[in-house]
Amino acid sequence: MEPRREVECFSDRGEMVRMEAERIVARAGDSIGQRARFLLCLAGGSTPKPLYELLATPPFATRIDWPRVHVFWGDERCVPPDHPESNYRMAREALLDHVQLPGTNVHRIRGEDEPSKAAAAYEELLATFFGSGEIRPKASFDLVLLGMGADGHTASLFPGSAAARETRRWVVASPGPQPGHWRVSLTPVLLNTAEDVTFLVSGANKADRLKDVLEDRGPDLLPAQLIRPTHGALHWVVDTAAAARLRGDYVKRVAETGGSERSHR
Ligand code: 6PG
């Protein structure tokens, strides 16, 4: 069954980030109200950085009950946590250093360790939250944020990789795009059990691939097309530049005023 999918297009990355910050405040409030915690899985890369920075500033910073938030990562580069390439470092500098989130609620992937060991350790950590011994937990994160590369990768699931084809493990080590550089990534097995998976895609360089991912069901699915929540919602939050080649009337164009109208292209 197709997951509930929504594609919202914003005039620019600033508008996109502001609206997503509002959504995260609302989702955190709902999750904390219902389960006394909000399990948030962060994306790496550059797109989400302004979102994290916005969440770290008033009024957003004071509208989330941070001591009840747990943060995780969808993937990590196999580098030390203070390395410029580290997804943990980016989130720490943009967000975690500025909000009252207890250190015990920060669950980073140990990029400094041997990749397969780091993957196994992270899977064990996740099993303490989502139960172990079963292929798919009944539920996992309240919200997973993901980016998408111009090649259609997401997290560190690259086209043609064994990691993208994984059907059992929740976390795997995988060679990165640069030779000799490894990554650790959550796999679709776990990502697809989240309550809400939201892709943040910005920029003209993503337009061609975004069209492929959303409108082309070719025989070889791109990794971003493998993200199909089994019961949760799937949101695509994009800017006009990234959405430039989308044709379908499924795209909700959100005007500056925050209103929305269906595209008529
Ligand atoms: C990473 C991310 C990766 C990223 C995409 C998009 O570790 O780099 O997990 O999947 O989201 O490559 O990156 P940009 O947001 O920088 O375009």
PDB file of N, CA, C and O in Angstrom, residues 168-245:
ATOM      1  N   ARG A 168      17.471  -6.796   6.467  1.00  0.00           N
ATOM      2  CA  ARG A 168      17.351  -7.343   7.833  1.00  0.00           C
ATOM      3  C   ARG A 168      17.926  -6.387   8.868  1.00  0.00           C
ATOM      4  O   ARG A 168      17.261  -6.029   9.829  1.00  0.00           O
ATOM      5  N   ARG A 169      19.134  -5.915   8.671  1.00  0.00           N
ATOM      6  CA  ARG A 169      19.788  -5.080   9.690  1.00  0.00           C
ATOM      7  C   ARG A 169      19.220  -3.666   9.677  1.00  0.00           C
ATOM      8  O   ARG A 169      18.787  -3.168   8.635  1.00  0.00           O
ATOM      9  N   TRP A 170      19.261  -3.055  10.865  1.00  0.00           N
ATOM     10  CA  TRP A 170      18.762  -1.692  11.026  1.00  0.00           C
ATOM     11  C   TRP A 170      19.855  -0.669  10.724  1.00  0.00           C
ATOM     12  O   TRP A 170      19.577   0.459  10.324  1.00  0.00           O
ATOM     13  N   VAL A 171      21.107  -1.049  10.956  1.00  0.00           N
ATOM     14  CA  VAL A 171      22.232  -0.116  10.782  1.00  0.00           C
ATOM     15  C   VAL A 171      23.372  -0.874  10.115  1.00  0.00           C
ATOM     16  O   VAL A 171      23.681  -2.001  10.519  1.00  0.00           O
ATOM     17  N   VAL A 172      23.971  -0.277   9.097  1.00  0.00           N
ATOM     18  CA  VAL A 172      25.080  -0.945   8.408  1.00  0.00           C
ATOM     19  C   VAL A 172      26.215   0.043   8.163  1.00  0.00           C
ATOM     20  O   VAL A 172      26.004   1.260   8.111  1.00  0.00           O
ATOM     21  N   ALA A 173      27.409  -0.509   7.973  1.00  0.00           N
ATOM     22  CA  ALA A 173      28.558   0.293   7.513  1.00  0.00           C
ATOM     23  C   ALA A 173      28.572   0.193   5.992  1.00  0.00           C
ATOM     24  O   ALA A 173      28.225  -0.845   5.420  1.00  0.00           O
ATOM     25  N   SER A 174      28.946   1.287   5.339  1.00  0.00           N
ATOM     26  CA  SER A 174      28.886   1.287   3.887  1.00  0.00           C
ATOM     27  C   SER A 174      29.950   2.212   3.325  1.00  0.00           C
ATOM     28  O   SER A 174      30.191   3.290   3.904  1.00  0.00           O
ATOM     29  N   PRO A 175      30.616   1.850   2.218  1.00  0.00           N
ATOM     30  CA  PRO A 175      31.599   2.767   1.626  1.00  0.00           C
ATOM     31  C   PRO A 175      30.900   4.072   1.190  1.00  0.00           C
ATOM     32  O   PRO A 175      29.800   4.043   0.641  1.00  0.00           O
ATOM     33  N   GLY A 176      31.549   5.196   1.464  1.00  0.00           N
ATOM     34  CA  GLY A 176      30.983   6.484   1.061  1.00  0.00           C
ATOM     35  C   GLY A 176      31.333   6.786  -0.392  1.00  0.00           C
ATOM     36  O   GLY A 176      32.002   5.985  -1.057  1.00  0.00           O
ATOM     37  N   PRO A 177      30.913   7.937  -0.896  1.00  0.00           N
ATOM     38  CA  PRO A 177      31.178   8.275  -2.300  1.00  0.00           C
ATOM     39  C   PRO A 177      32.662   8.540  -2.570  1.00  0.00           C
ATOM     40  O   PRO A 177      33.149   8.347  -3.662  1.00  0.00           O
ATOM     41  N   GLN A 178      33.390   8.996  -1.529  1.00  0.00           N
ATOM     42  CA  GLN A 178      34.835   9.213  -1.753  1.00  0.00           C
ATOM     43  C   GLN A 178      35.578   7.911  -1.412  1.00  0.00           C
ATOM     44  O   GLN A 178      35.355   7.345  -0.343  1.00  0.00           O
ATOM     45  N   PRO A 179      36.457   7.450  -2.329  1.00  0.00           N
ATOM     46  CA  PRO A 179      37.183   6.198  -2.062  1.00  0.00           C
ATOM     47  C   PRO A 179      37.870   6.214  -0.699  1.00  0.00           C
ATOM     48  O   PRO A 179      38.473   7.223  -0.304  1.00  0.00           O
ATOM     49  N   GLY A 180      37.704   5.112   0.042  1.00  0.00           N
ATOM     50  CA  GLY A 180      38.380   4.997   1.334  1.00  0.00           C
ATOM     51  C   GLY A 180      37.618   5.648   2.473  1.00  0.00           C
ATOM     52  O   GLY A 180      37.980   5.505   3.644  1.00  0.00           O
ATOM     53  N   HIS A 181      36.543   6.392   2.142  1.00  0.00           N
ATOM     54  CA  HIS A 181      35.765   7.039   3.211  1.00  0.00           C
ATOM     55  C   HIS A 181      34.520   6.195   3.497  1.00  0.00           C
ATOM     56  O   HIS A 181      33.711   5.973   2.597  1.00  0.00           O
ATOM     57  N   TRP A 182      34.376   5.768   4.725  1.00  0.00           N
ATOM     58  CA  TRP A 182      33.234   4.928   5.081  1.00  0.00           C
ATOM     59  C   TRP A 182      32.149   5.732   5.776  1.00  0.00           C
ATOM     60  O   TRP A 182      32.409   6.831   6.289  1.00  0.00           O
ATOM     61  N   ARG A 183      30.962   5.157   5.750  1.00  0.00           N
ATOM     62  CA  ARG A 183      29.809   5.754   6.415  1.00  0.00           C
ATOM     63  C   ARG A 183      29.135   4.696   7.275  1.00  0.00           C
ATOM     64  O   ARG A 183      29.314   3.490   7.046  1.00  0.00           O
ATOM     65  N   VAL A 184      28.309   5.154   8.223  1.00  0.00           N
ATOM     66  CA  VAL A 184      27.387   4.265   8.944  1.00  0.00           C
ATOM     67  C   VAL A 184      25.989   4.812   8.684  1.00  0.00           C
ATOM     68  O   VAL A 184      25.776   6.034   8.767  1.00  0.00           O
ATOM     69  N   SER A 185      25.066   3.943   8.322  1.00  0.00           N
ATOM     70  CA  SER A 185      23.733   4.424   7.934  1.00  0.00           C
ATOM     71  C   SER A 185      22.613   3.537   8.475  1.00  0.00           C
ATOM     72  O   SER A 185      22.749   2.318   8.544  1.00  0.00           O
ATOM     73  N   LEU A 186      21.533   4.192   8.865  1.00  0.00           N
ATOM     74  CA  LEU A 186      20.317   3.427   9.111  1.00  0.00           C
ATOM     75  C   LEU A 186      19.815   2.919   7.767  1.00  0.00           C
ATOM     76  O   LEU A 186      20.079   3.532   6.730  1.00  0.00           O
ATOM     77  N   THR A 187      19.118   1.814   7.791  1.00  0.00           N
ATOM     78  CA  THR A 187      18.633   1.214   6.544  1.00  0.00           C
ATOM     79  C   THR A 187      17.117   1.427   6.428  1.00  0.00           C
ATOM     80  O   THR A 187      16.456   1.751   7.434  1.00  0.00           O
ATOM     81  N   PRO A 188      16.545   1.196   5.245  1.00  0.00           N
ATOM     82  CA  PRO A 188      15.084   1.336   5.103  1.00  0.00           C
ATOM     83  C   PRO A 188      14.314   0.415   6.062  1.00  0.00           C
ATOM     84  O   PRO A 188      13.193   0.713   6.441  1.00  0.00           O
ATOM     85  N   VAL A 189      14.963  -0.668   6.499  1.00  0.00           N
ATOM     86  CA  VAL A 189      14.273  -1.609   7.408  1.00  0.00           C
ATOM     87  C   VAL A 189      13.786  -0.863   8.648  1.00  0.00           C
ATOM     88  O   VAL A 189      12.641  -0.993   9.070  1.00  0.00           O
ATOM     89  N   LEU A 190      14.651  -0.035   9.206  1.00  0.00           N
ATOM     90  CA  LEU A 190      14.246   0.733  10.399  1.00  0.00           C
ATOM     91  C   LEU A 190      13.594   2.055  10.030  1.00  0.00           C
ATOM     92  O   LEU A 190      12.562   2.433  10.589  1.00  0.00           O
ATOM     93  N   LEU A 191      14.150   2.760   9.057  1.00  0.00           N
ATOM     94  CA  LEU A 191      13.619   4.082   8.700  1.00  0.00           C
ATOM     95  C   LEU A 191      12.124   4.004   8.374  1.00  0.00           C
ATOM     96  O   LEU A 191      11.348   4.887   8.716  1.00  0.00           O
ATOM     97  N   ASN A 192      11.726   2.892   7.750  1.00  0.00           N
ATOM     98  CA  ASN A 192      10.329   2.780   7.306  1.00  0.00           C
ATOM     99  C   ASN A 192       9.348   2.452   8.431  1.00  0.00           C
ATOM    100  O   ASN A 192       8.147   2.329   8.197  1.00  0.00           O
ATOM    101  N   THR A 193       9.857   2.323   9.659  1.00  0.00           N
ATOM    102  CA  THR A 193       8.936   2.070  10.794  1.00  0.00           C
ATOM    103  C   THR A 193       8.682   3.353  11.589  1.00  0.00           C
ATOM    104  O   THR A 193       8.050   3.301  12.650  1.00  0.00           O
ATOM    105  N   ALA A 194       9.172   4.475  11.091  1.00  0.00           N
ATOM    106  CA  ALA A 194       8.985   5.744  11.815  1.00  0.00           C
ATOM    107  C   ALA A 194       7.547   6.234  11.666  1.00  0.00           C
ATOM    108  O   ALA A 194       6.840   5.899  10.712  1.00  0.00           O
ATOM    109  N   GLU A 195       7.114   7.067  12.636  1.00  0.00           N
ATOM    110  CA  GLU A 195       5.764   7.652  12.585  1.00  0.00           C
ATOM    111  C   GLU A 195       5.679   8.685  11.468  1.00  0.00           C
ATOM    112  O   GLU A 195       4.631   8.952  10.907  1.00  0.00           O
ATOM    113  N   ASP A 196       6.815   9.348  11.197  1.00  0.00           N
ATOM    114  CA  ASP A 196       6.816  10.420  10.200  1.00  0.00           C
ATOM    115  C   ASP A 196       8.226  10.503   9.628  1.00  0.00           C
ATOM    116  O   ASP A 196       9.196  10.576  10.389  1.00  0.00           O
ATOM    117  N   VAL A 197       8.318  10.415   8.303  1.00  0.00           N
ATOM    118  CA  VAL A 197       9.608  10.607   7.625  1.00  0.00           C
ATOM    119  C   VAL A 197       9.467  11.839   6.744  1.00  0.00           C
ATOM    120  O   VAL A 197       8.534  11.926   5.931  1.00  0.00           O
ATOM    121  N   THR A 198      10.336  12.807   6.955  1.00  0.00           N
ATOM    122  CA  THR A 198      10.259  14.058   6.189  1.00  0.00           C
ATOM    123  C   THR A 198      11.579  14.306   5.461  1.00  0.00           C
ATOM    124  O   THR A 198      12.635  14.374   6.092  1.00  0.00           O
ATOM    125  N   PHE A 199      11.470  14.387   4.130  1.00  0.00           N
ATOM    126  CA  PHE A 199      12.620  14.751   3.307  1.00  0.00           C
ATOM    127  C   PHE A 199      12.661  16.275   3.185  1.00  0.00           C
ATOM    128  O   PHE A 199      11.627  16.908   2.915  1.00  0.00           O
ATOM    129  N   LEU A 200      13.834  16.838   3.338  1.00  0.00           N
ATOM    130  CA  LEU A 200      14.045  18.279   3.099  1.00  0.00           C
ATOM    131  C   LEU A 200      14.946  18.382   1.879  1.00  0.00           C
ATOM    132  O   LEU A 200      16.094  17.922   1.906  1.00  0.00           O
ATOM    133  N   VAL A 201      14.416  18.953   0.782  1.00  0.00           N
ATOM    134  CA  VAL A 201      15.193  19.005  -0.468  1.00  0.00           C
ATOM    135  C   VAL A 201      15.156  20.430  -1.019  1.00  0.00           C
ATOM    136  O   VAL A 201      14.079  20.997  -1.239  1.00  0.00           O
ATOM    137  N   SER A 202      16.331  20.969  -1.244  1.00  0.00           N
ATOM    138  CA  SER A 202      16.424  22.372  -1.670  1.00  0.00           C
ATOM    139  C   SER A 202      17.459  22.502  -2.784  1.00  0.00           C
ATOM    140  O   SER A 202      18.482  21.802  -2.770  1.00  0.00           O
ATOM    141  N   GLY A 203      17.168  23.372  -3.760  1.00  0.00           N
ATOM    142  CA  GLY A 203      18.189  23.704  -4.756  1.00  0.00           C
ATOM    143  C   GLY A 203      17.927  23.090  -6.118  1.00  0.00           C
ATOM    144  O   GLY A 203      17.411  21.972  -6.245  1.00  0.00           O
ATOM    145  N   ALA A 204      18.319  23.880  -7.134  1.00  0.00           N
ATOM    146  CA  ALA A 204      18.084  23.476  -8.534  1.00  0.00           C
ATOM    147  C   ALA A 204      18.840  22.197  -8.883  1.00  0.00           C
ATOM    148  O   ALA A 204      18.419  21.427  -9.747  1.00  0.00           O
ATOM    149  N   ASN A 205      19.945  21.951  -8.196  1.00  0.00           N
ATOM    150  CA  ASN A 205      20.747  20.762  -8.543  1.00  0.00           C
ATOM    151  C   ASN A 205      20.034  19.459  -8.175  1.00  0.00           C
ATOM    152  O   ASN A 205      20.459  18.381  -8.570  1.00  0.00           O
ATOM    153  N   LYS A 206      18.940  19.579  -7.437  1.00  0.00           N
ATOM    154  CA  LYS A 206      18.187  18.359  -7.051  1.00  0.00           C
ATOM    155  C   LYS A 206      16.956  18.162  -7.956  1.00  0.00           C
ATOM    156  O   LYS A 206      16.271  17.140  -7.848  1.00  0.00           O
ATOM    157  N   ALA A 207      16.654  19.138  -8.828  1.00  0.00           N
ATOM    158  CA  ALA A 207      15.364  19.139  -9.545  1.00  0.00           C
ATOM    159  C   ALA A 207      15.176  17.897 -10.415  1.00  0.00           C
ATOM    160  O   ALA A 207      14.128  17.238 -10.366  1.00  0.00           O
ATOM    161  N   ASP A 208      16.192  17.548 -11.187  1.00  0.00           N
ATOM    162  CA  ASP A 208      16.032  16.385 -12.083  1.00  0.00           C
ATOM    163  C   ASP A 208      15.775  15.116 -11.277  1.00  0.00           C
ATOM    164  O   ASP A 208      14.871  14.331 -11.571  1.00  0.00           O
ATOM    165  N   ARG A 209      16.576  14.927 -10.251  1.00  0.00           N
ATOM    166  CA  ARG A 209      16.467  13.684  -9.482  1.00  0.00           C
ATOM    167  C   ARG A 209      15.177  13.659  -8.663  1.00  0.00           C
ATOM    168  O   ARG A 209      14.574  12.598  -8.483  1.00  0.00           O
ATOM    169  N   LEU A 210      14.748  14.819  -8.180  1.00  0.00           N
ATOM    170  CA  LEU A 210      13.489  14.841  -7.425  1.00  0.00           C
ATOM    171  C   LEU A 210      12.332  14.419  -8.317  1.00  0.00           C
ATOM    172  O   LEU A 210      11.446  13.658  -7.887  1.00  0.00           O
ATOM    173  N   LYS A 211      12.389  14.817  -9.565  1.00  0.00           N
ATOM    174  CA  LYS A 211      11.344  14.406 -10.517  1.00  0.00           C
ATOM    175  C   LYS A 211      11.390  12.884 -10.698  1.00  0.00           C
ATOM    176  O   LYS A 211      10.360  12.206 -10.640  1.00  0.00           O
ATOM    177  N   ASP A 212      12.603  12.342 -10.846  1.00  0.00           N
ATOM    178  CA  ASP A 212      12.732  10.874 -10.994  1.00  0.00           C
ATOM    179  C   ASP A 212      12.145  10.172  -9.766  1.00  0.00           C
ATOM    180  O   ASP A 212      11.386   9.211  -9.884  1.00  0.00           O
ATOM    181  N   VAL A 213      12.513  10.685  -8.604  1.00  0.00           N
ATOM    182  CA  VAL A 213      12.112   9.996  -7.368  1.00  0.00           C
ATOM    183  C   VAL A 213      10.594  10.057  -7.181  1.00  0.00           C
ATOM    184  O   VAL A 213       9.962   9.069  -6.809  1.00  0.00           O
ATOM    185  N   LEU A 214       9.991  11.202  -7.465  1.00  0.00           N
ATOM    186  CA  LEU A 214       8.553  11.355  -7.180  1.00  0.00           C
ATOM    187  C   LEU A 214       7.662  10.933  -8.332  1.00  0.00           C
ATOM    188  O   LEU A 214       6.489  10.615  -8.128  1.00  0.00           O
ATOM    189  N   GLU A 215       8.205  10.936  -9.564  1.00  0.00           N
ATOM    190  CA  GLU A 215       7.301  10.688 -10.698  1.00  0.00           C
ATOM    191  C   GLU A 215       7.677   9.491 -11.543  1.00  0.00           C
ATOM    192  O   GLU A 215       6.944   9.084 -12.425  1.00  0.00           O
ATOM    193  N   ASP A 216       8.839   8.876 -11.262  1.00  0.00           N
ATOM    194  CA  ASP A 216       9.254   7.771 -12.118  1.00  0.00           C
ATOM    195  C   ASP A 216       9.389   6.501 -11.275  1.00  0.00           C
ATOM    196  O   ASP A 216      10.146   6.472 -10.319  1.00  0.00           O
ATOM    197  N   ARG A 217       8.612   5.494 -11.609  1.00  0.00           N
ATOM    198  CA  ARG A 217       8.726   4.239 -10.854  1.00  0.00           C
ATOM    199  C   ARG A 217       9.496   3.221 -11.698  1.00  0.00           C
ATOM    200  O   ARG A 217       8.971   2.186 -12.077  1.00  0.00           O
ATOM    201  N   GLY A 218      10.756   3.587 -12.008  1.00  0.00           N
ATOM    202  CA  GLY A 218      11.528   2.671 -12.872  1.00  0.00           C
ATOM    203  C   GLY A 218      11.796   1.345 -12.180  1.00  0.00           C
ATOM    204  O   GLY A 218      11.549   1.202 -10.982  1.00  0.00           O
ATOM    205  N   PRO A 219      12.361   0.383 -12.901  1.00  0.00           N
ATOM    206  CA  PRO A 219      12.580  -0.956 -12.335  1.00  0.00           C
ATOM    207  C   PRO A 219      13.590  -0.921 -11.170  1.00  0.00           C
ATOM    208  O   PRO A 219      13.434  -1.610 -10.180  1.00  0.00           O
ATOM    209  N   ASP A 220      14.611  -0.046 -11.301  1.00  0.00           N
ATOM    210  CA  ASP A 220      15.593   0.019 -10.200  1.00  0.00           C
ATOM    211  C   ASP A 220      15.307   1.257  -9.364  1.00  0.00           C
ATOM    212  O   ASP A 220      15.600   2.375  -9.787  1.00  0.00           O
ATOM    213  N   LEU A 221      14.725   1.036  -8.215  1.00  0.00           N
ATOM    214  CA  LEU A 221      14.366   2.181  -7.378  1.00  0.00           C
ATOM    215  C   LEU A 221      15.629   2.880  -6.853  1.00  0.00           C
ATOM    216  O   LEU A 221      16.614   2.229  -6.492  1.00  0.00           O
ATOM    217  N   LEU A 222      15.558   4.188  -6.809  1.00  0.00           N
ATOM    218  CA  LEU A 222      16.639   4.962  -6.186  1.00  0.00           C
ATOM    219  C   LEU A 222      16.490   4.829  -4.668  1.00  0.00           C
ATOM    220  O   LEU A 222      15.384   4.638  -4.162  1.00  0.00           O
ATOM    221  N   PRO A 223      17.598   4.985  -3.926  1.00  0.00           N
ATOM    222  CA  PRO A 223      17.486   4.817  -2.472  1.00  0.00           C
ATOM    223  C   PRO A 223      16.397   5.690  -1.849  1.00  0.00           C
ATOM    224  O   PRO A 223      15.642   5.223  -0.981  1.00  0.00           O
ATOM    225  N   ALA A 224      16.230   6.914  -2.314  1.00  0.00           N
ATOM    226  CA  ALA A 224      15.181   7.768  -1.719  1.00  0.00           C
ATOM    227  C   ALA A 224      13.789   7.181  -1.971  1.00  0.00           C
ATOM    228  O   ALA A 224      12.848   7.424  -1.187  1.00  0.00           O
ATOM    229  N   GLN A 225      13.646   6.368  -3.027  1.00  0.00           N
ATOM    230  CA  GLN A 225      12.347   5.735  -3.293  1.00  0.00           C
ATOM    231  C   GLN A 225      12.100   4.508  -2.424  1.00  0.00           C
ATOM    232  O   GLN A 225      10.989   3.997  -2.358  1.00  0.00           O
ATOM    233  N   LEU A 226      13.145   4.071  -1.748  1.00  0.00           N
ATOM    234  CA  LEU A 226      12.994   2.901  -0.859  1.00  0.00           C
ATOM    235  C   LEU A 226      12.406   3.304   0.492  1.00  0.00           C
ATOM    236  O   LEU A 226      12.061   2.464   1.313  1.00  0.00           O
ATOM    237  N   ILE A 227      12.326   4.623   0.706  1.00  0.00           N
ATOM    238  CA  ILE A 227      11.790   5.115   1.988  1.00  0.00           C
ATOM    239  C   ILE A 227      10.272   5.219   1.842  1.00  0.00           C
ATOM    240  O   ILE A 227       9.757   6.165   1.230  1.00  0.00           O
ATOM    241  N   ARG A 228       9.581   4.189   2.318  1.00  0.00           N
ATOM    242  CA  ARG A 228       8.114   4.122   2.211  1.00  0.00           C
ATOM    243  C   ARG A 228       7.589   3.628   3.563  1.00  0.00           C
ATOM    244  O   ARG A 228       7.521   2.436   3.801  1.00  0.00           O
ATOM    245  N   PRO A 229       7.278   4.560   4.446  1.00  0.00           N
ATOM    246  CA  PRO A 229       6.889   4.165   5.807  1.00  0.00           C
ATOM    247  C   PRO A 229       5.768   3.117   5.803  1.00  0.00           C
ATOM    248  O   PRO A 229       4.795   3.243   5.061  1.00  0.00           O
ATOM    249  N   THR A 230       5.949   2.075   6.606  1.00  0.00           N
ATOM    250  CA  THR A 230       4.957   0.984   6.623  1.00  0.00           C
ATOM    251  C   THR A 230       3.629   1.471   7.192  1.00  0.00           C
ATOM    252  O   THR A 230       2.565   1.033   6.785  1.00  0.00           O
ATOM    253  N   HIS A 231       3.676   2.363   8.170  1.00  0.00           N
ATOM    254  CA  HIS A 231       2.411   2.867   8.725  1.00  0.00           C
ATOM    255  C   HIS A 231       2.434   4.387   8.937  1.00  0.00           C
ATOM    256  O   HIS A 231       1.412   5.020   9.087  1.00  0.00           O
ATOM    257  N   GLY A 232       3.613   4.962   8.912  1.00  0.00           N
ATOM    258  CA  GLY A 232       3.739   6.403   9.199  1.00  0.00           C
ATOM    259  C   GLY A 232       3.532   7.251   7.959  1.00  0.00           C
ATOM    260  O   GLY A 232       3.251   6.748   6.866  1.00  0.00           O
ATOM    261  N   ALA A 233       3.696   8.555   8.141  1.00  0.00           N
ATOM    262  CA  ALA A 233       3.484   9.519   7.054  1.00  0.00           C
ATOM    263  C   ALA A 233       4.813   9.803   6.360  1.00  0.00           C
ATOM    264  O   ALA A 233       5.880   9.704   6.976  1.00  0.00           O
ATOM    265  N   LEU A 234       4.726  10.138   5.079  1.00  0.00           N
ATOM    266  CA  LEU A 234       5.910  10.511   4.294  1.00  0.00           C
ATOM    267  C   LEU A 234       5.710  11.922   3.770  1.00  0.00           C
ATOM    268  O   LEU A 234       4.758  12.189   3.033  1.00  0.00           O
ATOM    269  N   HIS A 235       6.558  12.835   4.205  1.00  0.00           N
ATOM    270  CA  HIS A 235       6.451  14.230   3.752  1.00  0.00           C
ATOM    271  C   HIS A 235       7.685  14.600   2.932  1.00  0.00           C
ATOM    272  O   HIS A 235       8.796  14.247   3.290  1.00  0.00           O
ATOM    273  N   TRP A 236       7.418  15.332   1.873  1.00  0.00           N
ATOM    274  CA  TRP A 236       8.504  15.940   1.095  1.00  0.00           C
ATOM    275  C   TRP A 236       8.355  17.445   1.255  1.00  0.00           C
ATOM    276  O   TRP A 236       7.314  18.002   0.878  1.00  0.00           O
ATOM    277  N   VAL A 237       9.355  18.081   1.813  1.00  0.00           N
ATOM    278  CA  VAL A 237       9.341  19.537   2.023  1.00  0.00           C
ATOM    279  C   VAL A 237      10.452  20.099   1.140  1.00  0.00           C
ATOM    280  O   VAL A 237      11.631  19.809   1.344  1.00  0.00           O
ATOM    281  N   VAL A 238      10.028  20.823   0.077  1.00  0.00           N
ATOM    282  CA  VAL A 238      10.990  21.207  -0.961  1.00  0.00           C
ATOM    283  C   VAL A 238      10.850  22.696  -1.254  1.00  0.00           C
ATOM    284  O   VAL A 238       9.844  23.327  -0.896  1.00  0.00           O
ATOM    285  N   ASP A 239      11.843  23.241  -1.911  1.00  0.00           N
ATOM    286  CA  ASP A 239      11.707  24.637  -2.341  1.00  0.00           C
ATOM    287  C   ASP A 239      11.422  24.652  -3.842  1.00  0.00           C
ATOM    288  O   ASP A 239      11.512  23.620  -4.528  1.00  0.00           O
ATOM    289  N   THR A 240      11.074  25.844  -4.331  1.00  0.00           N
ATOM    290  CA  THR A 240      10.648  25.980  -5.738  1.00  0.00           C
ATOM    291  C   THR A 240      11.745  25.521  -6.691  1.00  0.00           C
ATOM    292  O   THR A 240      11.477  24.873  -7.707  1.00  0.00           O
ATOM    293  N   ALA A 241      12.993  25.805  -6.338  1.00  0.00           N
ATOM    294  CA  ALA A 241      14.107  25.425  -7.230  1.00  0.00           C
ATOM    295  C   ALA A 241      14.186  23.906  -7.380  1.00  0.00           C
ATOM    296  O   ALA A 241      14.320  23.373  -8.488  1.00  0.00           O
ATOM    297  N   ALA A 242      14.032  23.207  -6.285  1.00  0.00           N
ATOM    298  CA  ALA A 242      14.129  21.736  -6.353  1.00  0.00           C
ATOM    299  C   ALA A 242      12.893  21.151  -7.044  1.00  0.00           C
ATOM    300  O   ALA A 242      12.965  20.101  -7.676  1.00  0.00           O
ATOM    301  N   ALA A 243      11.760  21.876  -6.938  1.00  0.00           N
ATOM    302  CA  ALA A 243      10.488  21.348  -7.482  1.00  0.00           C
ATOM    303  C   ALA A 243      10.261  21.760  -8.927  1.00  0.00           C
ATOM    304  O   ALA A 243       9.213  21.455  -9.509  1.00  0.00           O
ATOM    305  N   ALA A 244      11.258  22.439  -9.524  1.00  0.00           N
ATOM    306  CA  ALA A 244      11.054  23.072 -10.843  1.00  0.00           C
ATOM    307  C   ALA A 244      10.562  22.097 -11.903  1.00  0.00           C
ATOM    308  O   ALA A 244       9.839  22.476 -12.816  1.00  0.00           O
ATOM    309  N   ARG A 245      10.915  20.811 -11.805  1.00  0.00           N
ATOM    310  CA  ARG A 245      10.550  19.884 -12.879  1.00  0.00           C
ATOM    311  C   ARG A 245       9.370  18.997 -12.509  1.00  0.00           C
ATOM    312  O   ARG A 245       9.014  18.073 -13.247  1.00  0.00           O
TER     313      ARG A 245
END
